[in-house]
PDB file of C-alpha atoms in Angstrom:
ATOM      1  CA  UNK A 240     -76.132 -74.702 -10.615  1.00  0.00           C
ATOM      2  CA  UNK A 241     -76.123 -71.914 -13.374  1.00  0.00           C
ATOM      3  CA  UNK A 242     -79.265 -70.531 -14.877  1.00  0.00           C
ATOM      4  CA  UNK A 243     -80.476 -71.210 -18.442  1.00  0.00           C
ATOM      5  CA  UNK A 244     -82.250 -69.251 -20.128  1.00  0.00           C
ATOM      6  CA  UNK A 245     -84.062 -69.958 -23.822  1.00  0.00           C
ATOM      7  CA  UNK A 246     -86.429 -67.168 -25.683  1.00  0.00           C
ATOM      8  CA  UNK A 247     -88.478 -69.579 -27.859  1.00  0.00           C
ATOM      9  CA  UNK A 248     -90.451 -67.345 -30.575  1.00  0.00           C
ATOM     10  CA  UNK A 249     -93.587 -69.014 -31.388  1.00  0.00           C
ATOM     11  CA  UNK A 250     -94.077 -68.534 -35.146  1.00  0.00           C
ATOM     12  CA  UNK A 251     -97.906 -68.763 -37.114  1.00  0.00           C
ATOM     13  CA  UNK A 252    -101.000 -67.141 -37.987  1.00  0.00           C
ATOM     14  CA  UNK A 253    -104.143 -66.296 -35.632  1.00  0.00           C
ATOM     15  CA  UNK A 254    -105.878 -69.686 -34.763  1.00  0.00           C
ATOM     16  CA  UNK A 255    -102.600 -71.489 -35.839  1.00  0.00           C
ATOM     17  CA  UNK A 256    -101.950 -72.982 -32.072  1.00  0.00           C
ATOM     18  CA  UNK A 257     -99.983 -70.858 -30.666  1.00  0.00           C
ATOM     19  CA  UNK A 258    -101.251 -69.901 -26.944  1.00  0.00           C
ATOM     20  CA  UNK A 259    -102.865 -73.958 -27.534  1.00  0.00           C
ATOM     21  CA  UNK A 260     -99.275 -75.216 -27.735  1.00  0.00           C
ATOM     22  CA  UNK A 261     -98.569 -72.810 -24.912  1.00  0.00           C
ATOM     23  CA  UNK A 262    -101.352 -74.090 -22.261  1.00  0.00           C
ATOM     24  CA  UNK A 263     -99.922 -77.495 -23.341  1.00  0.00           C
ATOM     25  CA  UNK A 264     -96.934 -76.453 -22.284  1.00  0.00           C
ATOM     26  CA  UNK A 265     -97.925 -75.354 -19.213  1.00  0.00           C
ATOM     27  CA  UNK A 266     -99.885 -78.585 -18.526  1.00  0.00           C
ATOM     28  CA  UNK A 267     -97.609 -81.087 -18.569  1.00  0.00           C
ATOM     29  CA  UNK A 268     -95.824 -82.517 -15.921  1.00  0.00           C
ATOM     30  CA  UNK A 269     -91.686 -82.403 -16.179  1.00  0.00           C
ATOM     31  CA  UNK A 270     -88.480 -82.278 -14.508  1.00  0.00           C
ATOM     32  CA  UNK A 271     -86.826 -81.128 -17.295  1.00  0.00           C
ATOM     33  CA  UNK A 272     -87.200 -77.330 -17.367  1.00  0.00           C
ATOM     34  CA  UNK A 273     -89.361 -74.103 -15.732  1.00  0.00           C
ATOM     35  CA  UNK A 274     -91.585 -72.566 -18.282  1.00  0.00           C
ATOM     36  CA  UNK A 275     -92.705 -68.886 -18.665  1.00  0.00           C
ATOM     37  CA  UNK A 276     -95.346 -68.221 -21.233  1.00  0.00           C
ATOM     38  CA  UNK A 277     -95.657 -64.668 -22.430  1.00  0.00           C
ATOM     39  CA  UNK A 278     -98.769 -63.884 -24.197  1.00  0.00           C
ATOM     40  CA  UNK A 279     -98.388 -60.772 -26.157  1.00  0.00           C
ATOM     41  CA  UNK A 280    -102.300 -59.935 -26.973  1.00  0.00           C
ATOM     42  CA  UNK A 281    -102.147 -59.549 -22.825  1.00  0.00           C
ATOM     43  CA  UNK A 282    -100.327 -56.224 -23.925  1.00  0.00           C
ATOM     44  CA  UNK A 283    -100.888 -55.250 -27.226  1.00  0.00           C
ATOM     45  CA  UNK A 284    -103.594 -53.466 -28.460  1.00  0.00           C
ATOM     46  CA  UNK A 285    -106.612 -54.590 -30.704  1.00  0.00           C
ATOM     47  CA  UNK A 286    -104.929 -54.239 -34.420  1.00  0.00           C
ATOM     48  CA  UNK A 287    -106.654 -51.384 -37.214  1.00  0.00           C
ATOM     49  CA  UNK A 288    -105.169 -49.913 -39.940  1.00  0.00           C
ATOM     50  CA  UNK A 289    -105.286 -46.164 -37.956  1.00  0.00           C
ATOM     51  CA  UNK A 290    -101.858 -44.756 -38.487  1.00  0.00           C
ATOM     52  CA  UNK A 291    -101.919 -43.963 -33.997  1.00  0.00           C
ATOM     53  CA  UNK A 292    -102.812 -47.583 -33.600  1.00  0.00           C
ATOM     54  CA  UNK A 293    -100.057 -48.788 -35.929  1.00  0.00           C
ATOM     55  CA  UNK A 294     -97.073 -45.901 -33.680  1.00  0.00           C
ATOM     56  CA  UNK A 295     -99.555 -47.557 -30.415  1.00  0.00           C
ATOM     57  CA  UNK A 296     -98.733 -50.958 -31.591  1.00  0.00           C
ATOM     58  CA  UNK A 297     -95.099 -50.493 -32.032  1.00  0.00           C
ATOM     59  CA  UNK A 298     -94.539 -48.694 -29.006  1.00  0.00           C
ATOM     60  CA  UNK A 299     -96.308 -51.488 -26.872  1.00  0.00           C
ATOM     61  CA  UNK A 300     -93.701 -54.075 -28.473  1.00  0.00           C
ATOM     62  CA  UNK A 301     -90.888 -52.177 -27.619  1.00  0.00           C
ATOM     63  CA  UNK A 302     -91.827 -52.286 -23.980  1.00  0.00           C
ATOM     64  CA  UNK A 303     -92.402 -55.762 -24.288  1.00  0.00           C
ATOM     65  CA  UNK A 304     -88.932 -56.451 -25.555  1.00  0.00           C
ATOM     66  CA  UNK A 305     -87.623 -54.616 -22.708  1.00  0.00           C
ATOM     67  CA  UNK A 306     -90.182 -55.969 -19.883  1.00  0.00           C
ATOM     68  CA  UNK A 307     -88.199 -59.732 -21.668  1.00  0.00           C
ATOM     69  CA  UNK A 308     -84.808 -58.062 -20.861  1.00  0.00           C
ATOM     70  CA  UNK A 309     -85.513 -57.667 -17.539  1.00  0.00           C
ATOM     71  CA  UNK A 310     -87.358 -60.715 -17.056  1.00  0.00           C
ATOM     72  CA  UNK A 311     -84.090 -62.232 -18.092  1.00  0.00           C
ATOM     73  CA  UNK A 312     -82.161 -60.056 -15.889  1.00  0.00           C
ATOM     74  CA  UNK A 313     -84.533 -61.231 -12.616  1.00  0.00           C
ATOM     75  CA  UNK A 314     -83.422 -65.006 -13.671  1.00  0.00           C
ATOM     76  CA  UNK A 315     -80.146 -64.784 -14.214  1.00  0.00           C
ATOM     77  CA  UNK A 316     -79.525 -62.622 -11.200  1.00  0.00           C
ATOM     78  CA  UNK A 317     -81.157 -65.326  -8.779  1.00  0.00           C
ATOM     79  CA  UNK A 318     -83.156 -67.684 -10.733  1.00  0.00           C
ATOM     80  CA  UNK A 319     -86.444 -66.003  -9.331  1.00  0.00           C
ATOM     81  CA  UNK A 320     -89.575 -65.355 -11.292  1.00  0.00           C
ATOM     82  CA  UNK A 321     -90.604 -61.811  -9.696  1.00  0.00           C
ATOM     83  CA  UNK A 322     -91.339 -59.733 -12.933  1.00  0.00           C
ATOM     84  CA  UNK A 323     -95.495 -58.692 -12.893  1.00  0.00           C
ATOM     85  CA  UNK A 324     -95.569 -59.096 -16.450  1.00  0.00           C
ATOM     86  CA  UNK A 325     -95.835 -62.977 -16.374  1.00  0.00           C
ATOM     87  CA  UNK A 326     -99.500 -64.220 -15.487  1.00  0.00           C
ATOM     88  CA  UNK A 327     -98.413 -68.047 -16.544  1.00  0.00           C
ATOM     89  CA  UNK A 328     -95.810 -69.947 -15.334  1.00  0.00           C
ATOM     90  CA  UNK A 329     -94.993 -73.681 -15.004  1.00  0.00           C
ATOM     91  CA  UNK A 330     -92.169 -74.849 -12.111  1.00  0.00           C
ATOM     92  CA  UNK A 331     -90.577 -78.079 -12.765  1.00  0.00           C
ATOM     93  CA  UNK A 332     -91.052 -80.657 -10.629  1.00  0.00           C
ATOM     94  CA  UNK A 333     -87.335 -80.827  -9.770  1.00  0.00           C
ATOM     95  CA  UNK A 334     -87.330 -77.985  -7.433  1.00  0.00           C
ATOM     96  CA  UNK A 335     -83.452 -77.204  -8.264  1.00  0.00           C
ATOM     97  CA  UNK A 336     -84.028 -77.024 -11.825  1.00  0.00           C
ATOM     98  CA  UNK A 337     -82.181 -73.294 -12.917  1.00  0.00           C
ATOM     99  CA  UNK A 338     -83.733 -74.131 -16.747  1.00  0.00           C
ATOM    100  CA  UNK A 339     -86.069 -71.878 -18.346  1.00  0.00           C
ATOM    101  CA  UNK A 340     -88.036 -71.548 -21.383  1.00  0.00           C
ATOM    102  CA  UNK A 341     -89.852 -68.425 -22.190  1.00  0.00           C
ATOM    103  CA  UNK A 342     -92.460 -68.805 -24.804  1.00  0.00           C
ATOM    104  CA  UNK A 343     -92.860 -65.845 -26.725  1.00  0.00           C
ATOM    105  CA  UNK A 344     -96.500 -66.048 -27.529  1.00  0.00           C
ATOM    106  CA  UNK A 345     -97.062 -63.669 -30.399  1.00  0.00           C
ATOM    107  CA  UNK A 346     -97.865 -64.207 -34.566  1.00  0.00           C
ATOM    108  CA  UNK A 347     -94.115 -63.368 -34.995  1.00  0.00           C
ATOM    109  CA  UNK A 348     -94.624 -63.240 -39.095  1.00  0.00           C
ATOM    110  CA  UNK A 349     -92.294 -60.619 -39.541  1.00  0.00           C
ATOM    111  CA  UNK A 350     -88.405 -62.011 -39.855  1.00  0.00           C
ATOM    112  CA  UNK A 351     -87.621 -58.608 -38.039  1.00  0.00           C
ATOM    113  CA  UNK A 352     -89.583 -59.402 -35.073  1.00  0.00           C
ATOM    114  CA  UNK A 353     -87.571 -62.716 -34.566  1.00  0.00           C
ATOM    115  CA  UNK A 354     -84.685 -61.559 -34.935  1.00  0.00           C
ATOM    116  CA  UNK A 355     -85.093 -58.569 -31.858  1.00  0.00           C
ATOM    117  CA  UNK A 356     -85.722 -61.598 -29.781  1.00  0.00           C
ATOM    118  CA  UNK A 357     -82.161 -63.227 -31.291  1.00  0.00           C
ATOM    119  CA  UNK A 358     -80.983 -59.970 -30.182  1.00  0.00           C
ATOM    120  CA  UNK A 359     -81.791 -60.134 -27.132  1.00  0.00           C
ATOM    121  CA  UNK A 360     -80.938 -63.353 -26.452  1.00  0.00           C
ATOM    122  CA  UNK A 361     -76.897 -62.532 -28.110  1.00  0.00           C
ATOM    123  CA  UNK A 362     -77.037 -59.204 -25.613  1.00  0.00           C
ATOM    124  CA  UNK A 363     -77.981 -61.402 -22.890  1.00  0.00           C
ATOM    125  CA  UNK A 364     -76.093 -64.366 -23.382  1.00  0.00           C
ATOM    126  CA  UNK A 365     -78.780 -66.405 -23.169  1.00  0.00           C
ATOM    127  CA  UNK A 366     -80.140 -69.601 -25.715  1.00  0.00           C
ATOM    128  CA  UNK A 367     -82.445 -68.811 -28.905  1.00  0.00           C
ATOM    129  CA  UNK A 368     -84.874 -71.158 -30.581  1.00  0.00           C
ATOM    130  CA  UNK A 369     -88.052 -71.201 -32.765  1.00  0.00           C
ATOM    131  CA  UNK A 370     -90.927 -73.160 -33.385  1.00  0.00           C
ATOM    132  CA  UNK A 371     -93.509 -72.727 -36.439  1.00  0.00           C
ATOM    133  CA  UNK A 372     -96.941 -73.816 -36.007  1.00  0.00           C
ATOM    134  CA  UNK A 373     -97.195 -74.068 -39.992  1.00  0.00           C
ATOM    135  CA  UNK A 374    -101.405 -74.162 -40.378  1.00  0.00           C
ATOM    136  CA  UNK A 375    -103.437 -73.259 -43.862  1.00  0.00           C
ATOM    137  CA  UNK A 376    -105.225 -70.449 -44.464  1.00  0.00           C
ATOM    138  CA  UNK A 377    -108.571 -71.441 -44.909  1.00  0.00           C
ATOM    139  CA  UNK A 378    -108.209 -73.641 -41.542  1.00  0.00           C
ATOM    140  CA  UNK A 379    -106.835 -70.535 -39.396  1.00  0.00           C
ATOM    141  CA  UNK A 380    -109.660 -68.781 -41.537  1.00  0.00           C
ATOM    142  CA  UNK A 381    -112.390 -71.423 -39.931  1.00  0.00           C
ATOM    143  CA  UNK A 382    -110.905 -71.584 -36.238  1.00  0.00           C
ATOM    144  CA  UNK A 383    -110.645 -68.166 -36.126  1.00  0.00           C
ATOM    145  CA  UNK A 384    -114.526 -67.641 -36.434  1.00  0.00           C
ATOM    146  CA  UNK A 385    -115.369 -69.901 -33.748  1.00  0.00           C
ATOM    147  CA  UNK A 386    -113.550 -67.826 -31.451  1.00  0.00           C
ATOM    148  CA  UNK A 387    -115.443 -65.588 -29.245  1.00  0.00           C
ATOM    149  CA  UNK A 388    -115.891 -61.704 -30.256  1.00  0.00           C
ATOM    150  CA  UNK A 389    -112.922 -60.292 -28.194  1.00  0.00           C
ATOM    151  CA  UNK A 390    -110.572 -62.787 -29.364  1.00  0.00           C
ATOM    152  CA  UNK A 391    -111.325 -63.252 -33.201  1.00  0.00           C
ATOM    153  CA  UNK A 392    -109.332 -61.277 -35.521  1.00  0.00           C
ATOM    154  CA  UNK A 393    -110.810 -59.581 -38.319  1.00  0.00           C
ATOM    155  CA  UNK A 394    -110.756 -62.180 -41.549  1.00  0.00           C
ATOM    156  CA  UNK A 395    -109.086 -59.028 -43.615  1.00  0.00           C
ATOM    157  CA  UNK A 396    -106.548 -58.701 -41.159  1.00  0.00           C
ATOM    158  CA  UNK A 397    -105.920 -62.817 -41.177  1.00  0.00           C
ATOM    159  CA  UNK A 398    -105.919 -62.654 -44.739  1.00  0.00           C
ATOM    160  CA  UNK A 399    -103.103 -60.118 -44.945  1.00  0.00           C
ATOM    161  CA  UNK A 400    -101.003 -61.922 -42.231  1.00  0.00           C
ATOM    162  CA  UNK A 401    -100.881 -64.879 -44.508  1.00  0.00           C
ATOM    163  CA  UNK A 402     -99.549 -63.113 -47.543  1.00  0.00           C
ATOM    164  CA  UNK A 403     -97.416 -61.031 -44.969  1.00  0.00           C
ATOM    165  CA  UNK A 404     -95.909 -64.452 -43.057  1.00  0.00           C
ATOM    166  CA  UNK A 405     -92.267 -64.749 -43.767  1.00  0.00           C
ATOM    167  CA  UNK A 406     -91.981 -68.399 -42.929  1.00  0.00           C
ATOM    168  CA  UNK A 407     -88.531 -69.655 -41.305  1.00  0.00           C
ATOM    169  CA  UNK A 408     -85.205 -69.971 -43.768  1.00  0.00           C
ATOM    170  CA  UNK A 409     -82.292 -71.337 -42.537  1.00  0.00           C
ATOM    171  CA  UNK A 410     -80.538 -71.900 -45.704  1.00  0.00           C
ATOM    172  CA  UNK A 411     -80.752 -67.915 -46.040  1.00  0.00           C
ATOM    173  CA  UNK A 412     -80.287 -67.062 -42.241  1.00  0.00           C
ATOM    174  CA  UNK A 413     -78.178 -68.900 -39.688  1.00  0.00           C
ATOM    175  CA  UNK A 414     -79.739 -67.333 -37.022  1.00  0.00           C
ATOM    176  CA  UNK A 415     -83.018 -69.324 -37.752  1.00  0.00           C
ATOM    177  CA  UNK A 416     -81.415 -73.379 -37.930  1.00  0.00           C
ATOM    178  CA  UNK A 417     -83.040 -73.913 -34.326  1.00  0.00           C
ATOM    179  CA  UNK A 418     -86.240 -74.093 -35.463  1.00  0.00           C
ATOM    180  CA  UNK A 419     -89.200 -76.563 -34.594  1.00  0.00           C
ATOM    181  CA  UNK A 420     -91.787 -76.938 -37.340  1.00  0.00           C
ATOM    182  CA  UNK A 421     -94.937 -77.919 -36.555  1.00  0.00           C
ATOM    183  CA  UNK A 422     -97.238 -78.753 -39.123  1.00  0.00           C
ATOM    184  CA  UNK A 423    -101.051 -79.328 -39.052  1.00  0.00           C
ATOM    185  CA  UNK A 424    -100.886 -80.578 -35.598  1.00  0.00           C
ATOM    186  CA  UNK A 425    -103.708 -80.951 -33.596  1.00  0.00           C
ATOM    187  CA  UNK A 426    -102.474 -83.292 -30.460  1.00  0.00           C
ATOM    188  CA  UNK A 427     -98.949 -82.263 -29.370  1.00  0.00           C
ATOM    189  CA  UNK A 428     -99.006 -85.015 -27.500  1.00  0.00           C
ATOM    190  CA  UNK A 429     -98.402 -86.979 -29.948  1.00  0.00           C
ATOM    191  CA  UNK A 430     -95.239 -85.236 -30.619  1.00  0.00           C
ATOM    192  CA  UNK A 431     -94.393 -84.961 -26.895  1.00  0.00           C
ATOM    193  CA  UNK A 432     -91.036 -86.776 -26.782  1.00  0.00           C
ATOM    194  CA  UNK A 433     -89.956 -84.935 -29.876  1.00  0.00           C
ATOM    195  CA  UNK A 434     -91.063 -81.393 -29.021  1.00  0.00           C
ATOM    196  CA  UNK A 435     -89.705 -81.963 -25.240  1.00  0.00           C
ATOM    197  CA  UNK A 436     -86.516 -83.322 -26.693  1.00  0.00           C
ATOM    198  CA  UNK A 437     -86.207 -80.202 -29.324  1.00  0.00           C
ATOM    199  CA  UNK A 438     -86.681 -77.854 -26.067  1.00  0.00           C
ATOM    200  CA  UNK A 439     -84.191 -79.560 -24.005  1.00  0.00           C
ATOM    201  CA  UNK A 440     -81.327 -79.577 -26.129  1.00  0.00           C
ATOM    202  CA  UNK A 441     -82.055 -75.951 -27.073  1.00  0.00           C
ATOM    203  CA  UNK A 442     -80.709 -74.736 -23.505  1.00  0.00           C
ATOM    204  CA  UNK A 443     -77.693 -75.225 -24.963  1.00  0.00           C
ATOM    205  CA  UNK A 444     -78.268 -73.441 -28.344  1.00  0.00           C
ATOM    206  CA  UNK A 445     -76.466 -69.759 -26.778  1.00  0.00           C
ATOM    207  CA  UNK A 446     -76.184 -67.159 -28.933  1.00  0.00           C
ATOM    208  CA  UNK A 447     -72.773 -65.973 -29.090  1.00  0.00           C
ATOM    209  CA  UNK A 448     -71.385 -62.223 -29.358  1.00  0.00           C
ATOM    210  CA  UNK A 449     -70.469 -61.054 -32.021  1.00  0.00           C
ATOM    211  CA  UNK A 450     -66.422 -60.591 -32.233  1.00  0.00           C
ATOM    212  CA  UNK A 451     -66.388 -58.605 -35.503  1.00  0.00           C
ATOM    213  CA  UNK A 452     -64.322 -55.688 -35.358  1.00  0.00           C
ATOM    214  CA  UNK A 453     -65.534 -52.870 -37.085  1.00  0.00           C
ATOM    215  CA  UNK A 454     -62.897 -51.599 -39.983  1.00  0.00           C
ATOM    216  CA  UNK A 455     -63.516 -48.709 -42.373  1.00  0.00           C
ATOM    217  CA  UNK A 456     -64.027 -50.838 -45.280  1.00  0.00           C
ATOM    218  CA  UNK A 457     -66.413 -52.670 -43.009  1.00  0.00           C
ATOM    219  CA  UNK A 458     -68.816 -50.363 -42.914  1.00  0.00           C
ATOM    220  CA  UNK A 459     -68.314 -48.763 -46.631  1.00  0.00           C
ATOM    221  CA  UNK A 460     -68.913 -52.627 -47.488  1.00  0.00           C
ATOM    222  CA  UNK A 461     -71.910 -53.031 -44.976  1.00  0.00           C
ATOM    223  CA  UNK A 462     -73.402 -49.811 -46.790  1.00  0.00           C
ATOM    224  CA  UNK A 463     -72.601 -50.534 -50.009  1.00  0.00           C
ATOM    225  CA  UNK A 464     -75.047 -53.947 -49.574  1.00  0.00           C
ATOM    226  CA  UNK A 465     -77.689 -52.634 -47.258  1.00  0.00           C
ATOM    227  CA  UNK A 466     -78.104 -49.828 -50.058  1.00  0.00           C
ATOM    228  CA  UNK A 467     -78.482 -52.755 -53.005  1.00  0.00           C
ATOM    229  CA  UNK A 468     -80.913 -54.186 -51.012  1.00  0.00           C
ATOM    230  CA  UNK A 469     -82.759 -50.906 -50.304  1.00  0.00           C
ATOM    231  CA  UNK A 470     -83.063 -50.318 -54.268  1.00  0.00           C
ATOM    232  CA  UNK A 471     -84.259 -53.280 -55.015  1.00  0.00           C
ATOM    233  CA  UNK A 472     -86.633 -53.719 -52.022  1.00  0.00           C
ATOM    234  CA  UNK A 473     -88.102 -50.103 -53.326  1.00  0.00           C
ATOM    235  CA  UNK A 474     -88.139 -51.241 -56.808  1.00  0.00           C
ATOM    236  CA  UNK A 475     -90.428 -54.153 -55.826  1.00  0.00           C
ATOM    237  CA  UNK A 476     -92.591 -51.561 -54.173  1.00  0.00           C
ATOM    238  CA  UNK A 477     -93.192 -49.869 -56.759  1.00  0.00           C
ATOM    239  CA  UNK A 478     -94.015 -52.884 -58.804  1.00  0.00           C
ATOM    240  CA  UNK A 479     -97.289 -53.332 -57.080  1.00  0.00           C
ATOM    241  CA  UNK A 480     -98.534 -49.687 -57.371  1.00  0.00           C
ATOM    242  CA  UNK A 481    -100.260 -49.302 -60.753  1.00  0.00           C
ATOM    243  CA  UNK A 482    -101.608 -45.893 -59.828  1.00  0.00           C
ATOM    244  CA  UNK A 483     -99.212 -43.240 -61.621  1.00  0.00           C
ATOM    245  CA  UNK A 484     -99.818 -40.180 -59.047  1.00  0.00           C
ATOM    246  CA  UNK A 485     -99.345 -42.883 -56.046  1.00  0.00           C
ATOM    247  CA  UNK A 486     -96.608 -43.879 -57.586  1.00  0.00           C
ATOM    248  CA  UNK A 487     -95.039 -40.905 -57.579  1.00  0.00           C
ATOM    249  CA  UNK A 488     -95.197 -39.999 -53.852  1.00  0.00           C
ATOM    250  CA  UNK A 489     -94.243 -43.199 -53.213  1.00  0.00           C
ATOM    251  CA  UNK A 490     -91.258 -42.984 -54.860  1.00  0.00           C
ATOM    252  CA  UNK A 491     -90.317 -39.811 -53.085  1.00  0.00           C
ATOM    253  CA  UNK A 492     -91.285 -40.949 -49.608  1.00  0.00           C
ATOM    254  CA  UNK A 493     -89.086 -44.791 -50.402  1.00  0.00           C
ATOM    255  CA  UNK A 494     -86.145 -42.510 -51.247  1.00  0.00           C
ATOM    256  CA  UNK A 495     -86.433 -40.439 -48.185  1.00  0.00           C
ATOM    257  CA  UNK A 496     -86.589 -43.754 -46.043  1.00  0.00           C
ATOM    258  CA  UNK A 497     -83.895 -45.181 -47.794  1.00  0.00           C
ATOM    259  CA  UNK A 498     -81.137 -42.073 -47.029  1.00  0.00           C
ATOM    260  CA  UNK A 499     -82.666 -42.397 -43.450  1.00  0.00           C
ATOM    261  CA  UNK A 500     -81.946 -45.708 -42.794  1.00  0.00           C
ATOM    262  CA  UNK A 501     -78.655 -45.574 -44.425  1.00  0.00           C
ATOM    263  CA  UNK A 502     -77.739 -42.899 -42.000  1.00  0.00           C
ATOM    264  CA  UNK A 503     -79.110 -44.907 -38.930  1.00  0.00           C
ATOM    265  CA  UNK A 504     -77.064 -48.080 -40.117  1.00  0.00           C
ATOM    266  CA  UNK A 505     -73.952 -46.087 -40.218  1.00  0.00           C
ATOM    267  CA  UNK A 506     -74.799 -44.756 -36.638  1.00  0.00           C
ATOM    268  CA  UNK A 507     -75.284 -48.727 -35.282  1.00  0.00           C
ATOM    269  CA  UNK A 508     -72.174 -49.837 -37.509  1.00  0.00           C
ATOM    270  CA  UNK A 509     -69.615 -47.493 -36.277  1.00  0.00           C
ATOM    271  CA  UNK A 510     -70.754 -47.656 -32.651  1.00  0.00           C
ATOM    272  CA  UNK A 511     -71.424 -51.504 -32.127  1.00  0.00           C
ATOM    273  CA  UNK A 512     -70.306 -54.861 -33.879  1.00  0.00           C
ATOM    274  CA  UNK A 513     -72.704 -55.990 -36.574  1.00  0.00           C
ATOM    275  CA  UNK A 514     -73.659 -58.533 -38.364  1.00  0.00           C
ATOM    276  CA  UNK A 515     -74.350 -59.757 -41.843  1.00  0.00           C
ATOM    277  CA  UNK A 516     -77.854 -60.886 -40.563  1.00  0.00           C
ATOM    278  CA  UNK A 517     -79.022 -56.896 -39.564  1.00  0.00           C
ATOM    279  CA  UNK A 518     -79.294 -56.147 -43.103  1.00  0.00           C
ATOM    280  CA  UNK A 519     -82.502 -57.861 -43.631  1.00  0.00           C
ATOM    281  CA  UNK A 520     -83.635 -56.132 -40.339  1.00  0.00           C
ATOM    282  CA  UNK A 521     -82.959 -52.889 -41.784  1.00  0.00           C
ATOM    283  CA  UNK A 522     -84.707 -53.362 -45.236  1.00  0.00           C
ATOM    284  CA  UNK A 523     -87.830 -54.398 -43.453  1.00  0.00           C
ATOM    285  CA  UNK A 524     -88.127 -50.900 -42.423  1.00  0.00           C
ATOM    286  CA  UNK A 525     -89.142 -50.064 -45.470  1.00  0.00           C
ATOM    287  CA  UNK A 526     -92.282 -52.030 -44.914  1.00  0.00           C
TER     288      UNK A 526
END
């Protein structure tokens, strides 16, 4: 029997359920699939607004991206669960069950972030899904400070999460119909059939290669919209600094960025097929 593999990117903010849903996960008992939950607070550090934690706290998701790669490398290759990186796993009960789910435990608000994972899971051949643990502010606000110290997250930090969220859109990106929402839910088992049956039939849910060949007018087209998109990502920006000397440097700094990632987008265009959906990817980086 072949191996399946799903990446299933948890979306929400602190106290929203995530690593609950997760342990729930883990807890039940089920034939129907092997599941792999990767926390990412195991590996990333504790968040400031230091400009070394923020390169720290990039640097320690790349690695996780790639420690996911080869996770799905170990499976695919022989279905065996070797990778030192997992500290939770659930077997199935069917012991020739070749099904996995690998729940990406992280805040995921970020579009970008989700969409590395899609990446992956294209490069890899592998299924893609998500699920949103939708939860209000001012009850992640309230969980949150019954957590103990080393867990809570700073109530600025929350804050800015939940202005920062970019909550799943289908209608605007393909890449995000799989997706599970959860709302206000406080007893998945309650939605146990429903949740299990969401999983299940997201196995099958593989993310396809792209088959786009890239032309000339391709790639003057892809440019032509990423830099649109650019402008007017920069021009809201600026709309939100009132200062007139901040202003200024930002202005020169956005512009800089902007030629940057243009020339980095023409680099990934003309080496590799590319879709549509990366142009979003590459705006974010204005962030």
């Amino acid at each position: 029997m072949s191996t399946r593999i799903c990446l299933v990117a948890l979306i929400g903010l602190p106290a929203a359920g995530k690593s609950t849903f997760s342990r729930w996960m883990l807890s039940i008992p089920q034939q129907q699939f092997n599941v792999i939950h990767l926390c990412y607070d195991d590996f990333l550090p504790a968040q400031d607004n230091t400009l070394n934690a923020e390169i720290e706290l990039k640097s320690q998701r790349s690695k996780i991206l790639a420690n996911i790669n080869s996770l799905i490398c170990e499976l695919n290759d022989n279905a065996y669960i070797a990778s030192d990186i997992i500290k939770s796993v659930k077997l199935s009960e069917n012991e020739k069950c070749n099904d996995f789910l690998i729940l990406c435990d992280d805040n995921n608000y970020y579009r970008s972030m989700r969409y590395k994972l899609y990446q992956l899971c294209r490069q890899n051949k592998c299924a893609y899904a998500q699920i949103y643990l939708e939860c209000d502010l001012k009850l992640a606000l309230s969980r949150n400070s019954a957590r103990p110290d080393n867990e809570r997250v700073s109530d600025e930090i929350l804050q800015r999460m939940g202005i920062r969220l970019e909550r799943p859109n289908s209608a605007k990106h393909h890449w995000e119909e799989n997706t599970l929402l959860l709302a206000g839910c406080d007893d998945f088992t309650i939605m146990k059939a429903g949740i299990l049956d969401f999983l299940s039939k997201s196995l099958d849910e593989i993310v396809q290669p792209l088959t786009q060949s890239v032309t000339t007018e391709t790639v003057v087209s892809l440019l032509h919209q990423l830099d649109l998109l650019l402008r007017k990502r920069i021009g809201d920006i600026l709309q939100l600094e009132n200062d007139s000397a901040e202003r200024s440097k930002k202005v020169k700094m956005l512009i800089a960025k902007r030629k940057a990632i243009l020339q980095e987008f023409r680099k990934k265009v003309e080496k590799d097929s590319i879709s549509i959906d990366d142009l979003d990817i590459y705006v974010y980086l204005l962030n």
